[in-house]
Short mmCIF file of C-alpha atoms and ligand atoms in Angstrom, two decimals:
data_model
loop_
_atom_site.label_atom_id
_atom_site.label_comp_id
_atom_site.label_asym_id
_atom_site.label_seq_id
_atom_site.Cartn_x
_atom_site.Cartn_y
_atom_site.Cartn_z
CA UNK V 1 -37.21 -18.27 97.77
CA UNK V 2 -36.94 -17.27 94.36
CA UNK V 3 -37.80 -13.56 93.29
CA UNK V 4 -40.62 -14.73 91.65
CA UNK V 5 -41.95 -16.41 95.31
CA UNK V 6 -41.54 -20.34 94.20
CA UNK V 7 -38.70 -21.59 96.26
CA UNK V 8 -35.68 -22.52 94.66
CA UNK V 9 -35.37 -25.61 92.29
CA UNK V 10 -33.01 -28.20 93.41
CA UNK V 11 -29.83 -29.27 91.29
CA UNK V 12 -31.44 -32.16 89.46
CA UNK V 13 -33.96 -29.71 87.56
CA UNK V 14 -31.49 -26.65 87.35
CA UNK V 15 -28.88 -28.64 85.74
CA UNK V 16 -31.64 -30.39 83.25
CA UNK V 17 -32.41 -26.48 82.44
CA UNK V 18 -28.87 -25.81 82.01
CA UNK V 19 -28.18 -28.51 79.44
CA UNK V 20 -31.49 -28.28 77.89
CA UNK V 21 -30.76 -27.42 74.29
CA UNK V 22 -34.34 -25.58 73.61
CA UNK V 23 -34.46 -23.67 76.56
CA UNK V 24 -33.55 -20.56 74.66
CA UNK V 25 -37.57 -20.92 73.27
CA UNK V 26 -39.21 -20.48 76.57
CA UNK V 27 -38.05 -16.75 75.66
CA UNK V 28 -40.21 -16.38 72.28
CA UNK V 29 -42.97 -16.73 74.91
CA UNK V 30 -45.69 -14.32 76.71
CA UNK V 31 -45.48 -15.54 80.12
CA UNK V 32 -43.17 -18.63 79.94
CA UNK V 33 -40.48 -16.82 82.80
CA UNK V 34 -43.59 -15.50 84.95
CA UNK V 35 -44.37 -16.92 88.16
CA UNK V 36 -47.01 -19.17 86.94
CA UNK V 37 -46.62 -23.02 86.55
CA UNK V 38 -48.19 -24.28 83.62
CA UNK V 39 -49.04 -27.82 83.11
CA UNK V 40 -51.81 -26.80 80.65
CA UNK V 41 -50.00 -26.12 76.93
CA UNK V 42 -51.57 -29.50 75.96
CA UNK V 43 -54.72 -27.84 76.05
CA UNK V 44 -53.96 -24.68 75.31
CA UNK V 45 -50.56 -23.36 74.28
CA UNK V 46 -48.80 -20.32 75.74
CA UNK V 47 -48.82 -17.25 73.04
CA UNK V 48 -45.60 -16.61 71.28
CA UNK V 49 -44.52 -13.00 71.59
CA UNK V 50 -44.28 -12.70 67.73
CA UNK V 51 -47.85 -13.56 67.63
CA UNK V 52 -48.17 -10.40 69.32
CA UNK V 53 -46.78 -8.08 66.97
CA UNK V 54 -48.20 -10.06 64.01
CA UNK V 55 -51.83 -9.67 64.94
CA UNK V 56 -51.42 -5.80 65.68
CA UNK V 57 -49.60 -5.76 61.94
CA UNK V 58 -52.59 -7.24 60.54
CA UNK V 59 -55.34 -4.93 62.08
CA UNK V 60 -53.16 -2.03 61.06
CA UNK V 61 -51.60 -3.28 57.68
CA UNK V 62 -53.94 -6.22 56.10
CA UNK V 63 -57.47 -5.63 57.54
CA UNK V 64 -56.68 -1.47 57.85
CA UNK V 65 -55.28 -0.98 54.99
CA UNK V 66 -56.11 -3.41 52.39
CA UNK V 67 -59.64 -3.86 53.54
CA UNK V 68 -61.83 -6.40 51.22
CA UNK V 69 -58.77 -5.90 48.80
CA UNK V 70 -57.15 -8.64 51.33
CA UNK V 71 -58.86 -11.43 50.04
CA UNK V 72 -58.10 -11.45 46.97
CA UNK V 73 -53.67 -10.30 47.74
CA UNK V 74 -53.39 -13.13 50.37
CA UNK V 75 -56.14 -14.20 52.59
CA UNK V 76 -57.65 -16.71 49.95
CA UNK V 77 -54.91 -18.34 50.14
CA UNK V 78 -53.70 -18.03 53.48
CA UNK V 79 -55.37 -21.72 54.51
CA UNK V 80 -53.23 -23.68 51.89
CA UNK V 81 -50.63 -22.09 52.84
CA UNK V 82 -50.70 -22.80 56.53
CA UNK V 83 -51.74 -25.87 55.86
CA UNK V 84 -48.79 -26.49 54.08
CA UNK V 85 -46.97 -25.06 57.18
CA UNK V 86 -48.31 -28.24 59.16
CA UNK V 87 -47.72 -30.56 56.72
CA UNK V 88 -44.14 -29.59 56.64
CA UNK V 89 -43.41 -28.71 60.22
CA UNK V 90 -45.63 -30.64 62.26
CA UNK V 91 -47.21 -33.95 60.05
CA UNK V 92 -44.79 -34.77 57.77
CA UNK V 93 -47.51 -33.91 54.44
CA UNK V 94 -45.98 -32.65 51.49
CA UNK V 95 -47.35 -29.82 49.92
CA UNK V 96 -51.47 -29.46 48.97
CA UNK V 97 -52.68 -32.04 51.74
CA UNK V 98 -53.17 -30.30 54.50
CA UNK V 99 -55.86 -27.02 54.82
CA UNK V 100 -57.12 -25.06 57.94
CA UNK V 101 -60.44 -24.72 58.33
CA UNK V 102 -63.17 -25.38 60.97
CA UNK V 103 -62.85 -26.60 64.10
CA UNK V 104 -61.70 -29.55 65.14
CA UNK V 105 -65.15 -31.28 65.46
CA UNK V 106 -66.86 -29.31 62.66
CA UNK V 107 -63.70 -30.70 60.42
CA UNK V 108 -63.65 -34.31 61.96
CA UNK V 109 -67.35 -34.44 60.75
CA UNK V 110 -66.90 -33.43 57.43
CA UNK V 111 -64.18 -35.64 56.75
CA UNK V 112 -65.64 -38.61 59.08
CA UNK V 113 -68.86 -38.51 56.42
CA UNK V 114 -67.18 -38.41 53.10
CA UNK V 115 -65.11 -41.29 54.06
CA UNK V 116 -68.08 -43.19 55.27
CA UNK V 117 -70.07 -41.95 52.22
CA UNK V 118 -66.90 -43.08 49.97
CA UNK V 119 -66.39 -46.46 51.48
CA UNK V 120 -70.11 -47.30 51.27
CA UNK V 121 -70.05 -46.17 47.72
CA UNK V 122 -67.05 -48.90 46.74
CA UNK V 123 -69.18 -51.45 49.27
CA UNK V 124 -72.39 -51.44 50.80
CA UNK V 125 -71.65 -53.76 52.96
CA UNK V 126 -68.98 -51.44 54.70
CA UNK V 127 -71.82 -49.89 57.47
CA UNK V 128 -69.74 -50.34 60.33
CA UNK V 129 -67.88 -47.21 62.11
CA UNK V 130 -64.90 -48.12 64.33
CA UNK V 131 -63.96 -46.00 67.54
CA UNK V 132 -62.79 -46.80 70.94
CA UNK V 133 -64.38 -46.44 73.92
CA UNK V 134 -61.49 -44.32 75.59
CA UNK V 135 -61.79 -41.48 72.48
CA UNK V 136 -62.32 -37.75 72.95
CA UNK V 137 -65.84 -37.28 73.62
CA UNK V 138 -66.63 -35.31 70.56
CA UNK V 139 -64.92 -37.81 68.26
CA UNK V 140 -67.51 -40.82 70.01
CA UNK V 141 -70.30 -38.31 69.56
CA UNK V 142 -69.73 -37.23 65.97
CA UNK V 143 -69.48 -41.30 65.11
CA UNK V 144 -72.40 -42.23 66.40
CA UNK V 145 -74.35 -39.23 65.02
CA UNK V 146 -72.89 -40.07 62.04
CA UNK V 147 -73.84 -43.68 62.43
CA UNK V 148 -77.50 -42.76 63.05
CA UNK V 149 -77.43 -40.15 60.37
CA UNK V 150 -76.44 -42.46 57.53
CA UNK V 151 -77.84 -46.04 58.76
CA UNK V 152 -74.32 -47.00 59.94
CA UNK V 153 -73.82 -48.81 62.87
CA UNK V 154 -71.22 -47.93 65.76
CA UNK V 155 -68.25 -51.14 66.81
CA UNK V 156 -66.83 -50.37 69.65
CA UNK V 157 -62.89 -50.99 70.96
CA UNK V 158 -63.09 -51.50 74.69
CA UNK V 159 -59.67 -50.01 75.84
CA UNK V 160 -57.79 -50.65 79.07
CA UNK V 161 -56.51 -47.16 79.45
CA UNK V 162 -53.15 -47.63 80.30
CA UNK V 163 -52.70 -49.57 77.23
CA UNK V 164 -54.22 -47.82 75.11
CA UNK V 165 -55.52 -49.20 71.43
CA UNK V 166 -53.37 -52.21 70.26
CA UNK V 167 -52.95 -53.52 66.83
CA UNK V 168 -54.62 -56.83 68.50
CA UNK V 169 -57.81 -54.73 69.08
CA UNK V 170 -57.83 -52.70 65.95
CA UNK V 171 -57.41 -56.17 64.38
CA UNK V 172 -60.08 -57.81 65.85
CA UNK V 173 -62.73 -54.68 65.59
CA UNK V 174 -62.33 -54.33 61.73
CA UNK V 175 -63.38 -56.70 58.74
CA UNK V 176 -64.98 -56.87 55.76
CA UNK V 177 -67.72 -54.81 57.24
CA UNK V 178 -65.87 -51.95 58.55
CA UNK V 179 -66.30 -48.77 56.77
CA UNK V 180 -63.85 -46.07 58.72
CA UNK V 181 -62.00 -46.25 61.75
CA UNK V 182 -61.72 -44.18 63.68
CA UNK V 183 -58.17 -43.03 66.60
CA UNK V 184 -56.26 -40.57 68.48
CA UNK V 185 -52.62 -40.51 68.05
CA UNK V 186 -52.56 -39.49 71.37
CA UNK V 187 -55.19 -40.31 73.98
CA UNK V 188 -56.44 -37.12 75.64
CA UNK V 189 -56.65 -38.84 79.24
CA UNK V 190 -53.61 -41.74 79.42
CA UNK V 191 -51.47 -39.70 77.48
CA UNK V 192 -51.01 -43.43 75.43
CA UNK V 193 -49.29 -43.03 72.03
CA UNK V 194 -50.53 -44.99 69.19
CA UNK V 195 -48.50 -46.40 66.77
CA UNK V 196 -50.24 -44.67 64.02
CA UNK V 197 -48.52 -46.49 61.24
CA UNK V 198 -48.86 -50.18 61.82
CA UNK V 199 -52.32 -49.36 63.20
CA UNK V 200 -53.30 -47.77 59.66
CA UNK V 201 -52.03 -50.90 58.19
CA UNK V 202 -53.99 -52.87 59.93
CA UNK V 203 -57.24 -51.14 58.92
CA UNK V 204 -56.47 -50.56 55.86
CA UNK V 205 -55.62 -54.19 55.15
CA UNK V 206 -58.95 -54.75 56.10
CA UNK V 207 -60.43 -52.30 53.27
CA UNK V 208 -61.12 -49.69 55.93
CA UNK V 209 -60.20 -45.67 55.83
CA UNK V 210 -58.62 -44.33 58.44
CA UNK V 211 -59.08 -40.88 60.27
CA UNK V 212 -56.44 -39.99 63.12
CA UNK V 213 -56.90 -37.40 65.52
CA UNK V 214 -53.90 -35.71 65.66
CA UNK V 215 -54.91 -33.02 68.79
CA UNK V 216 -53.17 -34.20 71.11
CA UNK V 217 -49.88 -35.22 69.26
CA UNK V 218 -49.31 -32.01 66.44
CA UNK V 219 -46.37 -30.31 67.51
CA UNK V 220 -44.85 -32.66 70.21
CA UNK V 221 -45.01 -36.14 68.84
CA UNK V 222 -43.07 -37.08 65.29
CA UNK V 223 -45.81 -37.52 62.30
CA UNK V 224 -45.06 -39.04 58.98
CA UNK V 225 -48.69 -38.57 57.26
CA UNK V 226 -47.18 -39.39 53.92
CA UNK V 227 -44.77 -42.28 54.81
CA UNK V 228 -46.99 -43.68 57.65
CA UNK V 229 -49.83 -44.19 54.46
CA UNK V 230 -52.37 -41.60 56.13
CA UNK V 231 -56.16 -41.44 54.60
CA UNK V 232 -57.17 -38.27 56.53
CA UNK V 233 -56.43 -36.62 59.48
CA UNK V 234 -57.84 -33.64 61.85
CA UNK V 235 -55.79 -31.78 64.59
CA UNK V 236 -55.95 -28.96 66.94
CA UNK V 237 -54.01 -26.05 66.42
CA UNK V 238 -54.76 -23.96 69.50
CA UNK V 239 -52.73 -27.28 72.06
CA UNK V 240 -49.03 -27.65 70.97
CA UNK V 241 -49.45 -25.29 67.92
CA UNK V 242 -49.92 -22.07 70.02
CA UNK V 243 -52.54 -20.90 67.88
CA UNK V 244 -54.71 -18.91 70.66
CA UNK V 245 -57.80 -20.01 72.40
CA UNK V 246 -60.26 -21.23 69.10
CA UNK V 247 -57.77 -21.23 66.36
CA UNK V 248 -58.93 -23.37 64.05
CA UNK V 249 -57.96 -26.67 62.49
CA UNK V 250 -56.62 -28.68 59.83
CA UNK V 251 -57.81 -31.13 58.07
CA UNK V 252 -55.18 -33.54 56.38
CA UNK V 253 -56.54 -35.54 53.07
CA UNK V 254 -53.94 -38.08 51.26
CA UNK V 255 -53.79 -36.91 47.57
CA UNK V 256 -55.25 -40.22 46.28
CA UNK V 257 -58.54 -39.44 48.18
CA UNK V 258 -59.09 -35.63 47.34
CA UNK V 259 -61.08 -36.34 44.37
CA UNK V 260 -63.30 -39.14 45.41
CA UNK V 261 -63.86 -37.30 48.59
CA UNK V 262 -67.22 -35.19 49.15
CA UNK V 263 -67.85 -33.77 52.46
CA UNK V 264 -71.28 -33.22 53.74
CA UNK V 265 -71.20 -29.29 54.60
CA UNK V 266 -71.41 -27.73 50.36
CA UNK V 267 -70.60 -24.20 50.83
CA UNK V 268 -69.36 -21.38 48.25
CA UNK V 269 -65.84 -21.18 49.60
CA UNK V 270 -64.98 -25.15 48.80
CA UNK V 271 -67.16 -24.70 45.33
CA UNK V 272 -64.96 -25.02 41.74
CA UNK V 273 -65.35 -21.35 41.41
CA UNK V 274 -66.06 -19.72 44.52
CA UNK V 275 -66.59 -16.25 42.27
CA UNK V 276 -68.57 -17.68 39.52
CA UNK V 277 -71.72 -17.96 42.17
CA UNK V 278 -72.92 -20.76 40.14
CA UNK V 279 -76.48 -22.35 40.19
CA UNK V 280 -75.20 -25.37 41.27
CA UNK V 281 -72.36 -26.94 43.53
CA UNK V 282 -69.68 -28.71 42.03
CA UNK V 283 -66.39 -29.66 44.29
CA UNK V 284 -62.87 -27.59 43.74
CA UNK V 285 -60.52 -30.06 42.79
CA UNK V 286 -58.16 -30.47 45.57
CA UNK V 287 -57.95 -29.56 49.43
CA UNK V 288 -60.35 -26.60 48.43
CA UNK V 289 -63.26 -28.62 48.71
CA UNK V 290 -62.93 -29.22 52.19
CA UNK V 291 -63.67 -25.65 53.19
CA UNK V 292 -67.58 -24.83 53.35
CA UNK V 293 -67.31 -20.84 54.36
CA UNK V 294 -65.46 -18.15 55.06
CA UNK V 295 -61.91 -19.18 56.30
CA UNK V 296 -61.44 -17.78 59.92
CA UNK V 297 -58.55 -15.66 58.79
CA UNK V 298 -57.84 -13.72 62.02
CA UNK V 299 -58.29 -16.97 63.68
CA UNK V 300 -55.55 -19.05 62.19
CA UNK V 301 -52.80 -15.84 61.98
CA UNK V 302 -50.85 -16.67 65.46
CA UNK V 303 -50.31 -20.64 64.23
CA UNK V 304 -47.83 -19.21 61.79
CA UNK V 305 -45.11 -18.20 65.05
CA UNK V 306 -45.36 -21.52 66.27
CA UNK V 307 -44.88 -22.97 63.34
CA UNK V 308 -42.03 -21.41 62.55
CA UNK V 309 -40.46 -22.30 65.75
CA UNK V 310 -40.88 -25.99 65.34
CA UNK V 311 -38.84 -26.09 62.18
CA UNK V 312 -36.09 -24.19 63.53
CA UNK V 313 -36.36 -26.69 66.69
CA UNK V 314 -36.70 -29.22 64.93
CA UNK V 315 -39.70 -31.90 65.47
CA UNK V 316 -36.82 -34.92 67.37
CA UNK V 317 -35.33 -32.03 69.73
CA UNK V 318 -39.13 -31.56 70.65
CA UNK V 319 -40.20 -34.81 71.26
CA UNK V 320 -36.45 -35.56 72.97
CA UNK V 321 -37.60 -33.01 75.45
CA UNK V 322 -40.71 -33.93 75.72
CA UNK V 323 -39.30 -37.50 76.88
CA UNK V 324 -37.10 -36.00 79.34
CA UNK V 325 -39.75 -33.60 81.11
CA UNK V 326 -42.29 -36.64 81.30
CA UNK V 327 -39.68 -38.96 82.92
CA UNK V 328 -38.72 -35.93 84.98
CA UNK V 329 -42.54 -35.74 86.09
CA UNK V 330 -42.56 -39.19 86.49
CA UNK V 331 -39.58 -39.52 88.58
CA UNK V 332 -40.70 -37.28 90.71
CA UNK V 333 -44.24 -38.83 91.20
CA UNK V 334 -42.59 -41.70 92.41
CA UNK V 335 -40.82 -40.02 94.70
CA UNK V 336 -42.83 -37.40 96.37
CA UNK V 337 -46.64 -38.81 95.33
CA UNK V 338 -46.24 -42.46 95.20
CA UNK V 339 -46.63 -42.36 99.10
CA UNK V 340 -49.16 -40.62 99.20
CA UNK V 341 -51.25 -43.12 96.98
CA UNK V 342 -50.55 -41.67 93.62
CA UNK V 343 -51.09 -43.78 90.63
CA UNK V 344 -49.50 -43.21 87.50
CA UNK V 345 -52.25 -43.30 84.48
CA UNK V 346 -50.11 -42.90 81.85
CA UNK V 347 -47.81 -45.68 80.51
CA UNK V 348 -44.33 -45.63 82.15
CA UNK V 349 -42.69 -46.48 78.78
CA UNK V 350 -41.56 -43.32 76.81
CA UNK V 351 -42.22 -45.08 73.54
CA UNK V 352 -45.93 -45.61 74.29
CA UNK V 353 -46.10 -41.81 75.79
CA UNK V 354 -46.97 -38.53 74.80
CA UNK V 355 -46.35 -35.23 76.30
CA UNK V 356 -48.63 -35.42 79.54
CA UNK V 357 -48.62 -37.46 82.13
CA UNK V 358 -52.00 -38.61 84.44
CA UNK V 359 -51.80 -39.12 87.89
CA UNK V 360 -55.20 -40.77 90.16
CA UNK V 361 -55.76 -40.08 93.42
CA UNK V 362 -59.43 -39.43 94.74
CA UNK V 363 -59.01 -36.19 95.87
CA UNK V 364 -57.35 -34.60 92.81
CA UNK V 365 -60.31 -32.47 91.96
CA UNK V 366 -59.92 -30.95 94.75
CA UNK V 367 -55.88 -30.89 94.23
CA UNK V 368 -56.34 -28.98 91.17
CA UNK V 369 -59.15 -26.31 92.42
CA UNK V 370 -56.28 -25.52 95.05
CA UNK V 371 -53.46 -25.59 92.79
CA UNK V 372 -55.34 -23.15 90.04
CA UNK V 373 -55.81 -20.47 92.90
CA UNK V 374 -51.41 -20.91 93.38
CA UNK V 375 -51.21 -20.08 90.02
CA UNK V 376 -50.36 -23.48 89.21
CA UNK V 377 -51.78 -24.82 86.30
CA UNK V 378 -52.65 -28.51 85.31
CA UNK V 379 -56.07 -30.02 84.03
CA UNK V 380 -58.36 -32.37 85.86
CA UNK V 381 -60.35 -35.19 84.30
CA UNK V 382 -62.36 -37.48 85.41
CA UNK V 383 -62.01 -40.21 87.23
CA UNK V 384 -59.76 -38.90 89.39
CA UNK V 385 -57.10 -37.59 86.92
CA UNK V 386 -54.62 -34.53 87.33
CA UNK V 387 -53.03 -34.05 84.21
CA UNK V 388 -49.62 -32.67 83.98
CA UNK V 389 -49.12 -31.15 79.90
CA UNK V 390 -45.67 -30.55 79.41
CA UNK V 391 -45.24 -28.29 76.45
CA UNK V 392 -41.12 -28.40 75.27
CA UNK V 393 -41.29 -25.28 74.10
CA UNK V 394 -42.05 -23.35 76.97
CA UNK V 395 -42.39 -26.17 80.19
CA UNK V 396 -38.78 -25.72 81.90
CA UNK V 397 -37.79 -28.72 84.30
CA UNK V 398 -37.47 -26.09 87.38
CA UNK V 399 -41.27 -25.17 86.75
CA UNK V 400 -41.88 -28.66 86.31
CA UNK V 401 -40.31 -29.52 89.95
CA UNK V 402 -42.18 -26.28 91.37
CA UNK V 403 -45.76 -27.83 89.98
CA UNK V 404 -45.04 -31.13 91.66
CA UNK V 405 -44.31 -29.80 94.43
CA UNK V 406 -46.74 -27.83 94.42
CA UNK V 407 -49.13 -30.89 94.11
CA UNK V 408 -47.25 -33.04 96.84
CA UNK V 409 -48.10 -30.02 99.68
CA UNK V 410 -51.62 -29.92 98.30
CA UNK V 411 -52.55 -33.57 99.06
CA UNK V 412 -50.73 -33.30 101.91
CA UNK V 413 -52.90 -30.57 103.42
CA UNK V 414 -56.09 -32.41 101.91
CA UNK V 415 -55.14 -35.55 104.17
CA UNK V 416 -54.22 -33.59 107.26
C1 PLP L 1 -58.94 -30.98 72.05
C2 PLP L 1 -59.54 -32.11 71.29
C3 PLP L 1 -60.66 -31.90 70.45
C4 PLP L 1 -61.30 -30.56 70.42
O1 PLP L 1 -62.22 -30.34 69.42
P1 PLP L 1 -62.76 -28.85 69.19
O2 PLP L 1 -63.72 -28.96 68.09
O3 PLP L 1 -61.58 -27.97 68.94
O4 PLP L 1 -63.42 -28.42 70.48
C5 PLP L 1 -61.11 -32.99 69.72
N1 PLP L 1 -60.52 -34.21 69.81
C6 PLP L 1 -59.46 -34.42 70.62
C7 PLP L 1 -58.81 -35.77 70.69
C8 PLP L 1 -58.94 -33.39 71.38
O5 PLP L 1 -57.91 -33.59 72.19
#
């Protein structure tokens, strides 16, 4: 055994660790050389220690010392300028494109309804709303509120989840009556990896906007916003940004839609002069108008470490590692699980991949209630689904093998 009590990894995964040209990250990390396994980061990322010493700073410095005074020194600005962050380290945006703001769902619905609004404007014969069937269950929910909210009507992609959304099924679900469409980049349950820019083609060919969901792909996937033709996008900064548990999100807006743009939720912070306190609303020019209230400032401080740590790693060195600990997790599914009835959910081709793997079996629900009390940590979603989020900034290979191990003995016991 290992000091920390998991027993010792083989060669395969030590010399994989050894050769790994990131691993010296795992050290900028609360927790990443503990004991624990963590198969989780895609839902929740590990805190960098810098994050640590920045948020007692702020109490101290910024919110103790410069009280209200704050606002008007930095904080205003402080979601532009994250934003920009993203755009450069994570989405590929250039500069005043990209803004922080609500969460995910609260920011997915403003932007969802001012494209809607906008293509309806140009077109009323644009009513319909595109999503697939396999989509994160608040992105279905906010279309078909949305839908019933402004007489819109909901088209469906059926999906076969291990191959996620083609361009043959994008192609066939849009058309002269398609208002927006609707995708993940990466699908929270298969893991599937769209390819974001022929899809956005596709619908945009067809007269449609297109939102992406970039939760599940910010910060381990490579994203070209600008050069892949983006309309909008919304992403997570609390999964492979590190931002802390409710960090807020970002909304991304192509310049040649910010001014034709007008989201649903008019507050004073996304007003042309948020001081004036004028009778009546009129839109900020720029990414400004996508705020509605008070920026969650304290929120959306610990994204900044992470940040910084993906430019210095550099987004291909992520994603290369990301390829190697999914094919490690893989390989060693087919070895260990495979007997033991196993499935792989996820596609087995890297290129259609993105940083977590899914493995069925019946009885993983009970798998992962066992594994949680070892202080290993994946996710379980239904039907049947253990999924195994490996974060390449702070998932080594050796933790990796531990984890899968870890689930091998489990199912073993459940059988026997
Ligand atoms: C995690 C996730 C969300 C979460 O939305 P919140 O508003 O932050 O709860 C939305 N969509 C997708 C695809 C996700 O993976």
């Amino acid at each position: 055994m290992e000091p920390d009590g998991r027993s010792a990894p083989d060669a395969v995964a030590t010399g994989l660790d050894r050769t790994d040209p990131l691993r010296a990250y795992r050290d900028e990390f609360i927790g990443a050389d503990g004991a624990i396994v963590y198969f989780d980061g895609n839902s929740l990322g590990r805190p960098p220690r810098a994050s640590a010493t920045r948020l007692e700073q702020f109490v101290h410095e910024q919110w103790g010392g410069r009280l209200i005074r704050g606002w008007d020194e930095s904080w205003m600005q402080l979601p532009f300028e994250i934003g920009d962050a993203i755009g450069r380290a994570a989405i590929g945006a250039a500069a005043g494109q990209t803004v922080v703001g609500d969460s995910t769902t609260v920011l997915l619905y403003k932007l969802l309804r001012a494209a809607f609004d906008a293509a309806q404007a140009e077109d009323h014969a644009r009513v319909e709303l595109v999503v697939d069937r396999d989509n994160f269950p608040t992105d279905r929910y906010l279309v078909e509120g949305i839908a019933a909210e402004r007489g819109g009507r909901v088209r469906w992609i059926e999906v076969d989840t291990a191959a996620g959304v083609t361009a043959e099924a994008v192609r066939s679900a849009v058309g002269p009556e398609t208002a927006i469409v609707l995708l993940s980049h990466v699908a929270y349950r298969s893991g599937y990896l769209a390819d974001a820019a022929s899809l956005t083609r596709i619908a945009q060919d067809a007269g449609a906007l297109v939102v992406w969901d970039l939760c599940h792909s910010a910060g381990s996937v490579p994203i070209e916003a600008d050069a892949w033709g983006f309309d909008l996008a919304v992403g997570c900064t609390y999964k492979y940004l590190n931002g802390g548990p409710g960090s807020p999100a970002f909304a991304y807006v192509a310049t040649r839609h910010q001014a034709t743009l007008t989201q649903p939720i008019q507050g004073w912070m996304g007003a042309d002069d948020v001081f004036a306190m004028g009778p009546a609303y009129r839109p900020a020019e720029g990414m400004r108008r996508f705020l509605s209230g008070t920026p969650p400032i304290v929120g959306m401080l610990a994204l900044q470490d992470t940040l910084a740590l993906i430019e210095r790693a550099g987004i291909a060195s992520i994603r290369a590692k990301s390829i190697a600990l999914t094919e490690f997790a893989i390989d060693l599914t087919d070895e260990w699980l495979t007997p033991l009835g196993v499935t792989v959910a996820s596609p087995r081709d890297p290129r259609l991949r993105g940083g977590h793997v899914t493995l069925s079996h019946l009885q993983m629900r009970a798998v992962t209630a066992r594994l949680w009390a070892e202080d290993v940590i994946p996710d379980y979603r239904d039907p049947g689904g253990l999924r195994i989020g490996l974060a390449p900034l702070t998932t080594s290979f050796a933790e990796t093998e531990h984890g899968m191990r870890a689930v091998r003995d489990a199912l073993r016991d459940l059988a026997g």
